[in-house]
Amino acid sequence: MAQYQKTTIIPCTAEDLYQWHARDGAFERLIPPWQSMDILSRRGGIEKGANIHIRLKRLGISTDWIAQISEGLEDSFFVDSQLKGPFEKWIHRHEFSEVDSHQCHLTDSIDYSLPAGKLGAFFGGRFVASDLERVFRYRHDVTKNDLAAWNAYRSYPKFNVLISGGYGFIGSRLANFLKGQGHSVSVLSRNPRQGDFGWDPENGSIDSTGFNGFDAIIHLAGENLGAGRWNDTLKK
């Protein structure tokens, strides 16, 4: 059994940190940009019994991972355990403990085993340990920055925001950030999902029902910035 642990001081209370993890969009905020991951299904948040089914893609190979919250205590900790996935065993404890009235410790502790026993540990142990350090360095940096923003603007009112292009590279990240800050976010999309607002610019149609309820509309729909080189033809 291998172990990994990382602790970072976060500029907020343990209660605020726990509640941030419980909000929609927090899980997505913690996915590194270099990690290809699709959320296939999700039930609940970080309460006991909640689970998530994700699909990881690396080097053209897809791996399904199903994790469930096995235990937890509000404002203190929660534990997710792998039910199915790439590890022989995976138990991840997220712990939040007060430092003082303005700061707390975020501690991620993982007990894990690789497949194939000692052989798997010999060939893959160093790679996995290095990968975990890289991933959790990113996660802790995002968490620290997001909670610093939460603290700076916590007294400001929360808004109801509509984002076009909300599933794009920039729009999805903005949507998840805003959700983590306590704002309500809806999406205006050409391919609307449940709860979205539909938009068909080619036919000049738009689902404007409920638009009066939004405090802000952010327009990010357009050509995919990462689709290729912006030559003269594409710019036109």
Coordinates of C-alpha atoms in Angstrom, one line a residue:
M1 CA 0.0 0.0 0.0
A2 CA 1.4 3.4 -1.0
Q3 CA 0.5 6.7 0.5
Y4 CA 0.4 10.3 -0.7
Q5 CA -0.3 13.4 1.3
K6 CA -0.3 17.1 0.6
T7 CA -1.2 20.0 3.0
T8 CA -1.7 23.7 2.0
I9 CA -2.9 26.7 4.0
I10 CA -6.1 28.1 2.5
P11 CA -7.2 31.7 3.2
C12 CA -10.7 30.9 4.6
T13 CA -12.4 29.0 7.3
A14 CA -12.8 25.2 7.3
E15 CA -16.5 25.7 6.9
D16 CA -16.1 27.8 3.8
L17 CA -13.6 25.3 2.3
Y18 CA -16.0 22.4 2.9
Q19 CA -18.9 24.4 1.4
W20 CA -16.8 25.3 -1.7
H21 CA -16.1 21.6 -2.3
A22 CA -19.9 20.9 -2.0
R23 CA -20.9 23.4 -4.7
D24 CA -21.6 22.5 -8.3
G25 CA -18.5 23.1 -10.5
A26 CA -16.0 22.4 -7.7
F27 CA -15.0 19.0 -9.0
E28 CA -14.6 20.3 -12.5
R29 CA -12.5 23.2 -11.2
L30 CA -10.0 20.6 -9.9
I31 CA -9.5 18.8 -13.2
P32 CA -6.1 19.7 -14.6
P33 CA -6.2 21.1 -18.2
W34 CA -3.8 18.3 -19.3
Q35 CA -6.1 15.6 -18.0
S36 CA -8.7 14.3 -20.4
M37 CA -11.8 13.4 -18.3
D38 CA -15.5 13.0 -19.1
I39 CA -18.2 12.9 -16.4
L40 CA -20.6 10.2 -17.4
S41 CA -22.9 10.3 -14.4
R42 CA -23.1 11.8 -10.9
R43 CA -25.4 11.3 -8.0
G44 CA -25.2 13.7 -5.1
G45 CA -22.4 15.9 -4.0
I46 CA -19.9 15.1 -1.2
E47 CA -22.4 13.6 1.3
K48 CA -22.1 10.0 2.2
G49 CA -23.4 7.7 -0.5
A50 CA -22.9 10.2 -3.3
N51 CA -21.0 8.8 -6.3
I52 CA -19.5 9.8 -9.6
H53 CA -18.7 7.9 -12.8
I54 CA -15.9 9.4 -14.9
R55 CA -13.9 8.3 -18.0
L56 CA -10.2 9.0 -18.1
K57 CA -8.4 9.0 -21.4
R58 CA -4.6 8.7 -21.7
L59 CA -2.5 7.8 -24.7
G60 CA -5.7 6.7 -26.6
I61 CA -6.8 4.4 -23.9
S62 CA -10.1 5.0 -22.0
T63 CA -10.5 3.9 -18.3
D64 CA -13.8 4.1 -16.4
W65 CA -13.5 5.2 -12.7
I66 CA -16.4 5.0 -10.3
A67 CA -15.9 6.6 -6.8
Q68 CA -18.3 6.8 -3.9
I69 CA -18.3 9.0 -0.8
S70 CA -17.8 6.4 2.0
E71 CA -17.8 8.7 5.0
G72 CA -17.7 12.3 6.0
L73 CA -18.4 15.0 8.6
E74 CA -19.8 18.4 7.5
D75 CA -17.2 21.2 7.6
S76 CA -14.5 18.7 8.6
F77 CA -13.8 16.0 6.0
F78 CA -15.1 13.6 3.5
V79 CA -13.6 10.3 2.0
D80 CA -14.1 9.0 -1.5
S81 CA -13.3 5.4 -2.3
Q82 CA -12.8 3.7 -5.7
L83 CA -15.5 1.2 -6.6
K84 CA -14.1 0.6 -10.1
G85 CA -11.0 2.0 -11.7
P86 CA -7.4 1.9 -12.6
F87 CA -6.1 1.2 -9.0
E88 CA -6.3 -2.0 -7.0
K89 CA -7.3 0.2 -4.1
W90 CA -7.9 3.9 -3.7
I91 CA -9.0 5.8 -0.6
H92 CA -8.9 9.6 -0.7
R93 CA -9.5 11.6 2.5
H94 CA -10.1 15.4 2.0
E95 CA -9.7 17.1 5.4
F96 CA -10.3 20.7 6.5
S97 CA -8.9 21.9 9.8
E98 CA -8.8 25.4 11.3
V99 CA -5.5 27.3 11.6
D100 CA -7.1 30.5 13.0
S101 CA -10.2 32.5 12.3
H102 CA -9.0 33.4 8.8
Q103 CA -7.1 30.3 7.6
C104 CA -7.4 26.6 7.5
H105 CA -5.4 23.5 6.4
L106 CA -6.5 21.6 3.3
T107 CA -5.0 18.1 3.6
D108 CA -5.4 15.4 0.9
S109 CA -4.4 12.0 2.0
I110 CA -4.5 9.0 -0.3
D111 CA -3.9 5.3 0.4
Y112 CA -3.6 3.4 -2.9
S113 CA -2.4 0.2 -4.4
L114 CA -1.5 -0.4 -8.1
P115 CA -2.6 -3.5 -10.0
A116 CA -0.3 -6.5 -10.3
G117 CA 1.0 -6.2 -6.7
K118 CA 4.8 -5.7 -6.3
L119 CA 5.4 -5.9 -10.1
G120 CA 2.9 -3.0 -10.7
A121 CA 4.5 -1.0 -7.9
F122 CA 8.0 -1.6 -9.3
F123 CA 7.2 -0.5 -12.8
G124 CA 4.5 2.1 -12.1
G125 CA 5.1 3.4 -8.6
R126 CA 7.4 6.3 -9.3
F127 CA 5.3 7.5 -12.3
V128 CA 2.1 7.4 -10.2
A129 CA 3.8 9.2 -7.3
S130 CA 5.1 11.9 -9.6
D131 CA 1.7 12.3 -11.4
L132 CA -0.1 12.6 -8.0
E133 CA 2.2 15.4 -6.9
R134 CA 1.7 17.3 -10.2
V135 CA -2.1 16.9 -10.1
F136 CA -2.5 17.9 -6.4
R137 CA -0.1 20.8 -6.7
Y138 CA -2.5 22.1 -9.4
R139 CA -5.6 21.3 -7.4
H140 CA -4.3 23.1 -4.3
D141 CA -3.2 26.2 -6.3
V142 CA -6.7 26.4 -7.8
T143 CA -8.4 25.9 -4.5
K144 CA -6.2 28.5 -2.8
N145 CA -6.9 31.1 -5.5
D146 CA -10.6 30.4 -5.7
L147 CA -11.1 30.7 -2.0
A148 CA -9.0 33.9 -1.9
A149 CA -11.5 35.3 -4.5
W150 CA -14.4 34.1 -2.4
N151 CA -13.1 35.9 0.7
A152 CA -12.4 39.1 -1.2
Y153 CA -16.0 39.3 -2.7
R154 CA -18.0 37.3 -0.1
S155 CA -20.0 40.4 1.0
Y156 CA -21.0 41.2 -2.6
P157 CA -24.4 40.1 -3.9
K158 CA -24.7 36.8 -5.8
F159 CA -25.8 37.0 -9.4
N160 CA -27.9 34.9 -11.8
V161 CA -25.7 34.6 -14.9
L162 CA -26.3 33.4 -18.5
I163 CA -23.3 32.3 -20.6
S164 CA -23.4 31.6 -24.3
G165 CA -20.6 29.2 -25.3
G166 CA -20.8 27.8 -21.8
Y167 CA -19.5 24.4 -22.8
G168 CA -16.4 25.7 -24.7
F169 CA -12.9 25.8 -23.3
I170 CA -13.2 29.3 -21.8
G171 CA -17.0 29.3 -21.1
S172 CA -17.0 26.0 -19.1
R173 CA -14.1 27.2 -16.9
L174 CA -15.8 30.5 -16.3
A175 CA -19.1 28.8 -15.5
N176 CA -17.5 26.5 -12.9
F177 CA -15.6 29.3 -11.3
L178 CA -18.7 31.4 -10.9
K179 CA -20.6 28.5 -9.5
G180 CA -17.8 28.0 -6.9
Q181 CA -18.2 31.7 -6.0
G182 CA -21.9 31.1 -5.2
H183 CA -23.4 32.5 -8.3
S184 CA -26.2 30.8 -10.3
V185 CA -25.2 29.9 -13.9
S186 CA -27.3 28.9 -16.9
V187 CA -26.1 28.2 -20.4
L188 CA -27.3 29.5 -23.8
S189 CA -26.4 26.7 -26.3
R190 CA -26.9 25.7 -29.9
N191 CA -27.3 22.1 -28.6
P192 CA -29.1 22.7 -25.3
R193 CA -29.0 20.2 -22.5
Q194 CA -31.7 19.9 -19.8
G195 CA -32.2 23.2 -18.1
D196 CA -30.3 25.2 -20.9
F197 CA -31.6 27.9 -23.2
G198 CA -31.6 27.1 -26.9
W199 CA -30.2 29.3 -29.6
D200 CA -30.1 28.8 -33.4
P201 CA -28.2 31.8 -34.9
E202 CA -28.5 30.5 -38.4
N203 CA -32.3 30.6 -38.2
G204 CA -32.4 33.7 -36.0
S205 CA -34.3 31.9 -33.2
I206 CA -33.6 32.0 -29.5
D207 CA -35.3 30.7 -26.3
S208 CA -35.7 34.0 -24.5
T209 CA -38.1 32.7 -21.8
G210 CA -36.9 33.8 -18.4
F211 CA -34.2 36.2 -19.7
N212 CA -35.6 38.9 -17.5
G213 CA -34.4 36.9 -14.5
F214 CA -30.7 37.3 -15.3
D215 CA -28.4 39.9 -13.8
A216 CA -25.7 39.4 -16.5
I217 CA -25.4 37.8 -19.9
I218 CA -21.9 36.8 -21.0
H219 CA -21.4 36.1 -24.7
L220 CA -18.6 33.7 -25.4
A221 CA -20.1 31.7 -28.3
G222 CA -18.1 31.8 -31.6
E223 CA -15.4 30.0 -33.5
N224 CA -13.3 27.5 -31.4
L225 CA -10.0 29.2 -30.6
G226 CA -8.2 25.9 -30.5
A227 CA -9.7 24.5 -33.8
G228 CA -6.7 25.5 -35.9
R229 CA -4.6 28.4 -37.2
W230 CA -6.5 31.7 -37.7
N231 CA -5.7 32.3 -41.4
D232 CA -7.3 35.0 -43.5
T233 CA -10.1 32.7 -44.7
L234 CA -11.1 31.7 -41.1
K235 CA -11.0 35.3 -39.9
K236 CA -13.6 36.2 -42.6

